[in-house]
Coordinates of C-alpha atoms in Angstrom, one line a residue:
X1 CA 61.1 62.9 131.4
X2 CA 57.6 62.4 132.8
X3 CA 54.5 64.2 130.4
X4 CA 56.2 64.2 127.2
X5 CA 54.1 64.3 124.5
X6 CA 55.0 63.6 121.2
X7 CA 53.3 65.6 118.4
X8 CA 53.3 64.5 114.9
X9 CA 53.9 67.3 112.5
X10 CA 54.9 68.1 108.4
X11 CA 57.6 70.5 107.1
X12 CA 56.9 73.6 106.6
X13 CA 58.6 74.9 103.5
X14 CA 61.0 77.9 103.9
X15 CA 62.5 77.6 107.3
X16 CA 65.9 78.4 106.3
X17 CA 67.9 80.7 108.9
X18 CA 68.9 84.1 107.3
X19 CA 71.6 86.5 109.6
X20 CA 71.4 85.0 113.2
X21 CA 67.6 83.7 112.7
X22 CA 64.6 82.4 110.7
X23 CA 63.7 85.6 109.5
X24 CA 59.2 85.6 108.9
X25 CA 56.0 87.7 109.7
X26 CA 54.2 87.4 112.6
X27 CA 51.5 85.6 110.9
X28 CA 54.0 83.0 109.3
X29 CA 54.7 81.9 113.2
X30 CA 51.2 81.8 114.4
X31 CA 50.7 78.9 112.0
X32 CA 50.0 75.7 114.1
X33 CA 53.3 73.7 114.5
X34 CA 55.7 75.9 113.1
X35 CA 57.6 77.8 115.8
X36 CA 57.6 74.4 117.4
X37 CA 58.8 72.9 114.5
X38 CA 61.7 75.0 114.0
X39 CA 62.9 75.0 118.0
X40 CA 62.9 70.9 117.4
X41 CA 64.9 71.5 114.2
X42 CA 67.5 73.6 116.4
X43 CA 67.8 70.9 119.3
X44 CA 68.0 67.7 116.8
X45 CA 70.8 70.0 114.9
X46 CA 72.6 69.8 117.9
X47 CA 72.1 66.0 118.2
X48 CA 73.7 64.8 121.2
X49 CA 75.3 67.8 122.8
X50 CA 71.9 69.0 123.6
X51 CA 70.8 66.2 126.3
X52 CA 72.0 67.8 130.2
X53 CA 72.6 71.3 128.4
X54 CA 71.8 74.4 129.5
X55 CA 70.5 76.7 127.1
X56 CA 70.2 80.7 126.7
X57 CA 66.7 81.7 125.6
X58 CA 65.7 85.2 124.9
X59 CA 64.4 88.1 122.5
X60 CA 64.7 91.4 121.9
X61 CA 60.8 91.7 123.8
X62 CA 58.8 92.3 120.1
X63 CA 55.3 90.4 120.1
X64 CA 55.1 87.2 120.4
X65 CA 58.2 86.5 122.4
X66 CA 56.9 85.6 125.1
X67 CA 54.3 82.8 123.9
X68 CA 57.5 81.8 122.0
X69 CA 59.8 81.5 124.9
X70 CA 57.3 79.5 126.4
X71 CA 57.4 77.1 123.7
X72 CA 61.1 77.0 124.2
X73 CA 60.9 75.9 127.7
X74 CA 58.4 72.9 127.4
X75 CA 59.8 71.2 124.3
X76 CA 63.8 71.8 125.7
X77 CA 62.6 70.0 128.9
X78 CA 61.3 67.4 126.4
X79 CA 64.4 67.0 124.7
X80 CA 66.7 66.5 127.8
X81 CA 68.0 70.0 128.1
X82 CA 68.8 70.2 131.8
X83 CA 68.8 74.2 132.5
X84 CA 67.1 77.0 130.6
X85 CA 68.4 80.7 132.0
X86 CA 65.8 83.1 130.8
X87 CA 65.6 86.8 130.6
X88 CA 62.9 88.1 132.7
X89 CA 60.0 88.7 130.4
X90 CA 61.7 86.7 128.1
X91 CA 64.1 89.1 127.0
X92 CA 67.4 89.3 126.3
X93 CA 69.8 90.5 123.8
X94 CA 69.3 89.0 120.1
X95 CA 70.5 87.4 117.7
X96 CA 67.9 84.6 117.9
X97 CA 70.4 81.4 117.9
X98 CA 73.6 81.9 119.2
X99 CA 76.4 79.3 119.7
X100 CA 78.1 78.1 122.6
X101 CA 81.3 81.3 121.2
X102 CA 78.3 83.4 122.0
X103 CA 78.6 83.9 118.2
X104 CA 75.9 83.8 115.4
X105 CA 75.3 80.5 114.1
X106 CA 77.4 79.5 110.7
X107 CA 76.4 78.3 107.6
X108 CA 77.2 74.7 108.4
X109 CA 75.3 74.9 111.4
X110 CA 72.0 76.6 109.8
X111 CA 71.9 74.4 107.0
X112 CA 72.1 71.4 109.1
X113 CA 68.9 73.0 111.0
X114 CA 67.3 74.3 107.5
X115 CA 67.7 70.4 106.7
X116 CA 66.0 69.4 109.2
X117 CA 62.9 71.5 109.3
X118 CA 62.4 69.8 105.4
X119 CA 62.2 66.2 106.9
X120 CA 60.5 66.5 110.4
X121 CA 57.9 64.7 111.3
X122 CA 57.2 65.3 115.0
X123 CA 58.2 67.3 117.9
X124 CA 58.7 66.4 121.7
X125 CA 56.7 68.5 124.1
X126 CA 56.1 68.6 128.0
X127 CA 52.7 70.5 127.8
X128 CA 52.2 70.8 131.6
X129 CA 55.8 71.0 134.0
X130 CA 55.6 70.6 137.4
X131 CA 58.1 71.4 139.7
X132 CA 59.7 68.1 141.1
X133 CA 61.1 66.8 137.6
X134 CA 64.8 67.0 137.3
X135 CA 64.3 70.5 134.6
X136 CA 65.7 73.9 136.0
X137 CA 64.6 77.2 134.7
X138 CA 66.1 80.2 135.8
X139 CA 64.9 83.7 135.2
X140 CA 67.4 86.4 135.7
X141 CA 67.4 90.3 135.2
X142 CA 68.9 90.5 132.2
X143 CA 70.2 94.0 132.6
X144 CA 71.8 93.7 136.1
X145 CA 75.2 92.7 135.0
X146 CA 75.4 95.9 132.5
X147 CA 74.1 98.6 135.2
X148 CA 76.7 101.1 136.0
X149 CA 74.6 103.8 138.1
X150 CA 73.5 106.1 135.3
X151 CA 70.7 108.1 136.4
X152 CA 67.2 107.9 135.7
X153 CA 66.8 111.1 133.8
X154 CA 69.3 109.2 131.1
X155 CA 67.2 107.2 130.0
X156 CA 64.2 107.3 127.5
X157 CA 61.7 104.5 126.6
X158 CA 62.8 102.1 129.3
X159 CA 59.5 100.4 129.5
X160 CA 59.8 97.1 126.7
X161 CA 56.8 97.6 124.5
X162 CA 55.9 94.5 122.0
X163 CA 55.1 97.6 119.1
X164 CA 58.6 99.0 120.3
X165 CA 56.5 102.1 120.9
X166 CA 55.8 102.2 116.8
X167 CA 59.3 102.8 116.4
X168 CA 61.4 100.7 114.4
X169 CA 63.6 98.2 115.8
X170 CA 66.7 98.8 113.5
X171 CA 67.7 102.3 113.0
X172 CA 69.1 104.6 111.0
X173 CA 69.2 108.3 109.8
X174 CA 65.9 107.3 108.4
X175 CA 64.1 105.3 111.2
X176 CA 66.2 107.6 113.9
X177 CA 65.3 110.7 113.0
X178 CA 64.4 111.5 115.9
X179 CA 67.5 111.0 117.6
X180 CA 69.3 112.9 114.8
X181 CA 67.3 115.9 115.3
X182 CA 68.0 115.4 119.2
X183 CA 71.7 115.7 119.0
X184 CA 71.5 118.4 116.2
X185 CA 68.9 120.5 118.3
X186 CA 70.1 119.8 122.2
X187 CA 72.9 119.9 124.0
X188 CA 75.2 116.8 123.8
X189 CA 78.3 116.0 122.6
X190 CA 77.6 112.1 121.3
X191 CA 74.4 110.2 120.2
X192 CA 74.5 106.8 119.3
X193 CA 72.1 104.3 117.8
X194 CA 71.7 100.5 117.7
X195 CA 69.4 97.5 117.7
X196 CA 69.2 94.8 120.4
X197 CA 71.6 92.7 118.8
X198 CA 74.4 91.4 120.9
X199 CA 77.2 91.7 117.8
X200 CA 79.6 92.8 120.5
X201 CA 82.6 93.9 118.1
X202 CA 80.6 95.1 115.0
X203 CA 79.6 98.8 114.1
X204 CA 75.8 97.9 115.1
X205 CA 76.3 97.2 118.4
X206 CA 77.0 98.7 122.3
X207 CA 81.2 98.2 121.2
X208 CA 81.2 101.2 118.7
X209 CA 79.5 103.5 120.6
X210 CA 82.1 102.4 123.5
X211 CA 85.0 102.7 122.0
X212 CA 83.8 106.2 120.8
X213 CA 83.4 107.4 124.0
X214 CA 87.0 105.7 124.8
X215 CA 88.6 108.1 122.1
X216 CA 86.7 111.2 123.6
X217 CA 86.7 110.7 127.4
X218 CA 91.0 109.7 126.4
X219 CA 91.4 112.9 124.0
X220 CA 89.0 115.4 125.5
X221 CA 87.8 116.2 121.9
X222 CA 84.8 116.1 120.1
X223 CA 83.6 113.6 117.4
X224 CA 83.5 116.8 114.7
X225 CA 87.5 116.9 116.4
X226 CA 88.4 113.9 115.9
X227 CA 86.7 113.1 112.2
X228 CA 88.2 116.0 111.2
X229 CA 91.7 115.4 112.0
X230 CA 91.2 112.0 110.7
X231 CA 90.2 113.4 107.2
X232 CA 93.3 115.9 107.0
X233 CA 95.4 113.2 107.4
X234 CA 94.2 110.1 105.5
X235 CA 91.5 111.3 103.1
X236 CA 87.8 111.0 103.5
X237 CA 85.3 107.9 102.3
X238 CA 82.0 109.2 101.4
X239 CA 79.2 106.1 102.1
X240 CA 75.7 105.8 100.7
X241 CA 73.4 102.6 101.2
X242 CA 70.2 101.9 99.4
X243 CA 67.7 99.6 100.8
X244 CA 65.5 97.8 98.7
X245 CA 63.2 96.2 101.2
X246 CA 60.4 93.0 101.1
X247 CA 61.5 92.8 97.2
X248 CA 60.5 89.6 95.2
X249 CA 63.1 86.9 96.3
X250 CA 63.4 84.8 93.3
X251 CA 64.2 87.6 90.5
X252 CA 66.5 89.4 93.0
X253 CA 68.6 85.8 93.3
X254 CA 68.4 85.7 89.6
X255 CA 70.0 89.1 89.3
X256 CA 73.1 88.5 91.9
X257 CA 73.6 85.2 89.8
X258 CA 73.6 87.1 86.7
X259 CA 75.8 89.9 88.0
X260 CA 78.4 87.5 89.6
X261 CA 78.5 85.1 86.6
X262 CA 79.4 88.8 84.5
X263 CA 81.5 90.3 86.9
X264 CA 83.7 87.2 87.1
X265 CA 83.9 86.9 83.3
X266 CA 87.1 87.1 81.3
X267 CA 87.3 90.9 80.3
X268 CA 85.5 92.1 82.8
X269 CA 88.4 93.5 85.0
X270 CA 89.8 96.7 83.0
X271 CA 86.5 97.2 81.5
X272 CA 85.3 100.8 81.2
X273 CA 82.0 102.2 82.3
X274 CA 80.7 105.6 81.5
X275 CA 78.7 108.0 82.9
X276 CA 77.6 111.3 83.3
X277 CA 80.9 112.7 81.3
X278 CA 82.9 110.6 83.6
X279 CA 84.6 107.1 82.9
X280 CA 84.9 104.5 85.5
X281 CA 87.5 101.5 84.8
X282 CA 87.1 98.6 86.7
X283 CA 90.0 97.4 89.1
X284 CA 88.8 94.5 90.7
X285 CA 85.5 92.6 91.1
X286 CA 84.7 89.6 93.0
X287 CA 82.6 87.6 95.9
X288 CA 84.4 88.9 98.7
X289 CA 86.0 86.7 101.1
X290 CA 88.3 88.3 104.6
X291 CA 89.7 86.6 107.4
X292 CA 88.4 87.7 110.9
X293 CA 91.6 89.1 113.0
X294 CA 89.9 87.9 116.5
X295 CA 89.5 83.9 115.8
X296 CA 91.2 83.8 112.8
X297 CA 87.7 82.5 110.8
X298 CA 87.6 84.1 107.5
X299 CA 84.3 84.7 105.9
X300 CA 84.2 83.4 102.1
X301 CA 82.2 85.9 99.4
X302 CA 81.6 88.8 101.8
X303 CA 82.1 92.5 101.6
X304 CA 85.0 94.7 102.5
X305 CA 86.8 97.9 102.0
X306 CA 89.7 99.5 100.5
X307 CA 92.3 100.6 102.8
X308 CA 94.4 103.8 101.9
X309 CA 98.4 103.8 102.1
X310 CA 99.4 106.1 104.9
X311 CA 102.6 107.1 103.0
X312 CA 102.0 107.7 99.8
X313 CA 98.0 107.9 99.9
X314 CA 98.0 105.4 97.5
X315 CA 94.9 103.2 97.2
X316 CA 94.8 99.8 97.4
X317 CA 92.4 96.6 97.7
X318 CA 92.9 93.3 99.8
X319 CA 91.6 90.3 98.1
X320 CA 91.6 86.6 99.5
X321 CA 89.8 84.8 96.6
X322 CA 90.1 81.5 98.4
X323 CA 87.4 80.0 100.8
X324 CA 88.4 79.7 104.9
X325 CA 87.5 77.0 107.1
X326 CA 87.3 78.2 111.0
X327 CA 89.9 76.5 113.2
X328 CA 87.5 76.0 115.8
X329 CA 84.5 74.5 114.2
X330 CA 85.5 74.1 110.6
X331 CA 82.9 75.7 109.2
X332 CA 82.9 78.2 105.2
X333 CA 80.2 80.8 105.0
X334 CA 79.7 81.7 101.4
X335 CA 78.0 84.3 98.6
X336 CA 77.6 87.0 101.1
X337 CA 78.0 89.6 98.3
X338 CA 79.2 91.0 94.7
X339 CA 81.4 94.1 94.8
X340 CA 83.0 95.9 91.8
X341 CA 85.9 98.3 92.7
X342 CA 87.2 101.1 90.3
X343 CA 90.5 102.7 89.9
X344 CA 89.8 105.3 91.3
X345 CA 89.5 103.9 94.9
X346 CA 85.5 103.8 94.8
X347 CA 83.5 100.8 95.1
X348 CA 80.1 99.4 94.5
X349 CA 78.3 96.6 96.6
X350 CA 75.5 94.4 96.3
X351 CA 74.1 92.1 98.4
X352 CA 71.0 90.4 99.4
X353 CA 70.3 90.9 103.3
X354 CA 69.5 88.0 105.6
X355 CA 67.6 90.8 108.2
X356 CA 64.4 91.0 106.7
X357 CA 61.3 89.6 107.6
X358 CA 59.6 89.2 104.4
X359 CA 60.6 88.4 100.4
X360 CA 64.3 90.2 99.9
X361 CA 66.3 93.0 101.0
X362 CA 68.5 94.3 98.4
X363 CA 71.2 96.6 100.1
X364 CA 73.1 98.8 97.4
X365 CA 76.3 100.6 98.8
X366 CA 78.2 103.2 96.7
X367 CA 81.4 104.2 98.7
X368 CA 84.0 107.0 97.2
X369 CA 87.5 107.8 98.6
X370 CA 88.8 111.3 98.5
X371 CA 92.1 113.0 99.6
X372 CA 91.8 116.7 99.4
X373 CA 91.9 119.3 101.9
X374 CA 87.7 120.2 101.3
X375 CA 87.3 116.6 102.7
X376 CA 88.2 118.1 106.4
X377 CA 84.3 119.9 106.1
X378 CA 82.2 118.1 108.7
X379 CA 79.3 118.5 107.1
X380 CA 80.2 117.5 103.9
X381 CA 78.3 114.6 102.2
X382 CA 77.2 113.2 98.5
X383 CA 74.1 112.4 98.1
X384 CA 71.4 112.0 100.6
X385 CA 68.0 112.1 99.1
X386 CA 66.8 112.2 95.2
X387 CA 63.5 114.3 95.8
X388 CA 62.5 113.4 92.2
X389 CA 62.9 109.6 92.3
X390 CA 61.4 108.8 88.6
X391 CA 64.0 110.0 86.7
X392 CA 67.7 108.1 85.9
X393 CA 70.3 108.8 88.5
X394 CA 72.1 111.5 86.5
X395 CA 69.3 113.8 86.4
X396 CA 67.9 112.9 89.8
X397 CA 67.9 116.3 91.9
X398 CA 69.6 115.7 95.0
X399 CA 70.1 117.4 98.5
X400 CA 73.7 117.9 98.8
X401 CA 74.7 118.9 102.8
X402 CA 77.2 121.7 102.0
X403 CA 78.3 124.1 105.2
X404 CA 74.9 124.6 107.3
X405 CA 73.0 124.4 104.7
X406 CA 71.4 122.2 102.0
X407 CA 71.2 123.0 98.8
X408 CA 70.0 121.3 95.2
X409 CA 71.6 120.2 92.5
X410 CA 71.6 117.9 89.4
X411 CA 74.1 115.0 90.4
X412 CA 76.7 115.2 87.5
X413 CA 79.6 113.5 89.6
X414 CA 80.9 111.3 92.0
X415 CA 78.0 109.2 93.4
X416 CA 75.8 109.8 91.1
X417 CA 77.8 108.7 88.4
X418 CA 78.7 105.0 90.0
X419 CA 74.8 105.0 91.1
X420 CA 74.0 105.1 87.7
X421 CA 77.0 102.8 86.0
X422 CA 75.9 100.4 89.4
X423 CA 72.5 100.6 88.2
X424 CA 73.5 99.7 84.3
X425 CA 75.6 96.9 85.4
X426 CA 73.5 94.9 88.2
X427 CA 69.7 95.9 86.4
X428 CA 68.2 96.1 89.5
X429 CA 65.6 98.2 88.5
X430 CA 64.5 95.6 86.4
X431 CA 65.1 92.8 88.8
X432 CA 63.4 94.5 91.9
X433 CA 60.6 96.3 90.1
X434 CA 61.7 99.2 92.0
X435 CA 62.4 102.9 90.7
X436 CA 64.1 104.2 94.2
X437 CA 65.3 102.0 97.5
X438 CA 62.9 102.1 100.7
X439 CA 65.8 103.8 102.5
X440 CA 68.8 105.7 102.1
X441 CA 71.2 105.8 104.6

């Protein structure tokens, strides 16, 4: 093409792809040469495939997408992409590299690009397009397609701010709260919450709350309804997730080596762990690996659940130890996280997050299974909040959510007691220099 310039460059170090992007500050990308670096590194990865493509290119409208998408444009028209479809104002629904499944990139795929970003030495660039070279761009309202006549009065915060409106662009009971005191205060029957990700089928994206609304719009019932129901008859899990956010990177990779090499070790399964008056023995531990029931991909060292026998309420765990290899593209994703399961049903999970934009994210989960007619109490939960963070777990004062009502009391049981036997086994205090996670969800 006509007006490509060709830019010499160096690596920059770091520019490995976490979950579904390269995963940095603000700053980090206002370096000179390194988003343009890193789009180069994407098209190269792509080798051939890329010349008379047509590309995809959006964000989820945060700062700096815009200047970014622009980058996108000139140095695809550069590389012989042949049409870019756009979002208008740049956005569109993320993650930030998709494939042609519409999928998140896998592991083969972002190392190949990570590999690449370690050896480049220039980038291709058409600076100033004009409109009579053979390069289509087309802008499209990224929205239309998904507009099904709600009314104006349904929506809040439809204007795209680059701040998010100081909000924060992944939420949670924590970053939500406003939503949760919404629902709890107003009159609605369902309030959902999810980031701009486009993870059709997962439990973060427009799918869950859609299928929610499936069950009540098909039973007439509400969610309190329907959970309860669901409790009487097949027991109750009780989930709790600590985040441990913009941690040091290399002592928190230290720890999940540590803690797999002992979890793994001879002895370890049937080992017994004590605390607060209570003895946990293990029943399984391992680097989780699960085969996806949609394209048949299974996904080697990630996380899972137990499952509980309809019958005879007996609890069990499904383990495939051994690595996959999609049918489609051949490609393993591995050491996604450690778990430990207990006897007892319960389960603890670590695992370092690929969402974060700076240092590590530790997440922490601590799931129970109960089967008990008390579990039918919708407002029943362990532990939410420790309001005295400096002391160990077990005499941490908690907020327990009993009734209407909350109330305090010294955790003795249940959560409390794997949050301190997960504590003992992974060290993380000591790893992430941290006495309490950045959120609790």
């Amino acid at each position: 093409m006509p007006g490509v310039v060709i830019v010499d460059t160096n690596p920059f170090e770091g520019q490995k792809p976490g979950t579904s992007g390269l995963r940095k500050k603000v700053k980090v990308f206002l370096q000179k040469n390194y988003t343009e670096n890193f789009i180069q590194s994407i098209l190269d990865a792509n080798k051939s495939a890329i010349i008379g493509s047509t590309l995809v290119v959006g964000g989820d409208g945060r700062y700096l997408v815009k200047e970014v998408v622009d980058q996108i444009i000139k140095i695809s028209a550069a590389n012989g992409v042949s049409k870019l479809i756009v979002g208008q104002n740049g956005i569109l629904s993320t993650p930030a590299f998709n494939c042609s499944n519409g999928g998140p990139a896998p592991d083969n795929t972002t190392n190949d690009i990570y590999k690449i970003t370690t050896e480049i030495k220039q980038y291709k660039i058409v600076p100033d397009l004009v409109e009579d070279q053979p390069f289509t761009v087309e802008v499209i309202d990224s929205v239309n397609d998904y507009v099904l006549g709600a009314p104006e009065s349904a929506i809040r915060r439809s204007v795209p701010l680059e701040d998010f409106g100081g909000a924060h662009p992944d939420p949670n009971l924590t970053y939500a709260a406003d939503l949760v005191n919404a629902v709890k205060e107003g009159d609605f029957d369902f309030g959902a919450a999810f980031d701009g990700d486009d993870h059709v089928r997962e439990k973060d994206g427009l799918w869950a709350a859609l299928a929610w609304l499936s069950v009540l719009a098909a039973t007439g019932r509400s969610v309190e309804d329907v959970l309860k129901d669901h409790w009487a008859q097949f027991g109750r899990n009780y989930f709790t997730r600590y985040d441990y956010e913009e941690c040091a990177s290399d002592p928190c990779n230290e720890m999940m080596q540590v803690l797999e090499k002992a979890i793994t070790a001879p002895g370890f399964i049937g080992s017994k762990h004590a605390s607060g008056g209570k003895t946990y023995v293990v029943k399984t531990a391992d680097n989780f690996s699960y085969m996806d029931p949609i394209d048949r991909s299974v996904a080697m060292k990630q996380v899972t659940s137990s499952y509980m026998d309809l019958i005879d309420r007996s609890v069990a765990m499904k383990q495939v130890t051994s690595s996959y290899m999609d049918l489609i593209d051949r490609s393993v994703a591995m050491k996604q996280g450690l778990r430990v399961v207990f006897e007892d049903g319960s389960r603890v999970v670590l695992r370092l997050s690929g969402t974060g934009s700076s240092g590590a994210t530790v997440r922490y989960v601590l799931v129970s299974c109960r089967v008990c007619a008390s579990c039918s109490s919708f407002y029943e939960f362990y532990i939410l909040l420790p309001i005295n963070k400096d002391t160990g777990p077990a005499q941490r004062i908690y907020y327990l959510n009993i009734g209407s009502g909350l109330v305090k009391c010294r955790a003795a049981t249940g959560h409390a007691c794997r949050d301190a036997v997960a504590l003992q086994l992974s060290k993380l205090p000591s790893y992430t220099g941290r006495d309490a996670p950045t959120v609790i969800t």
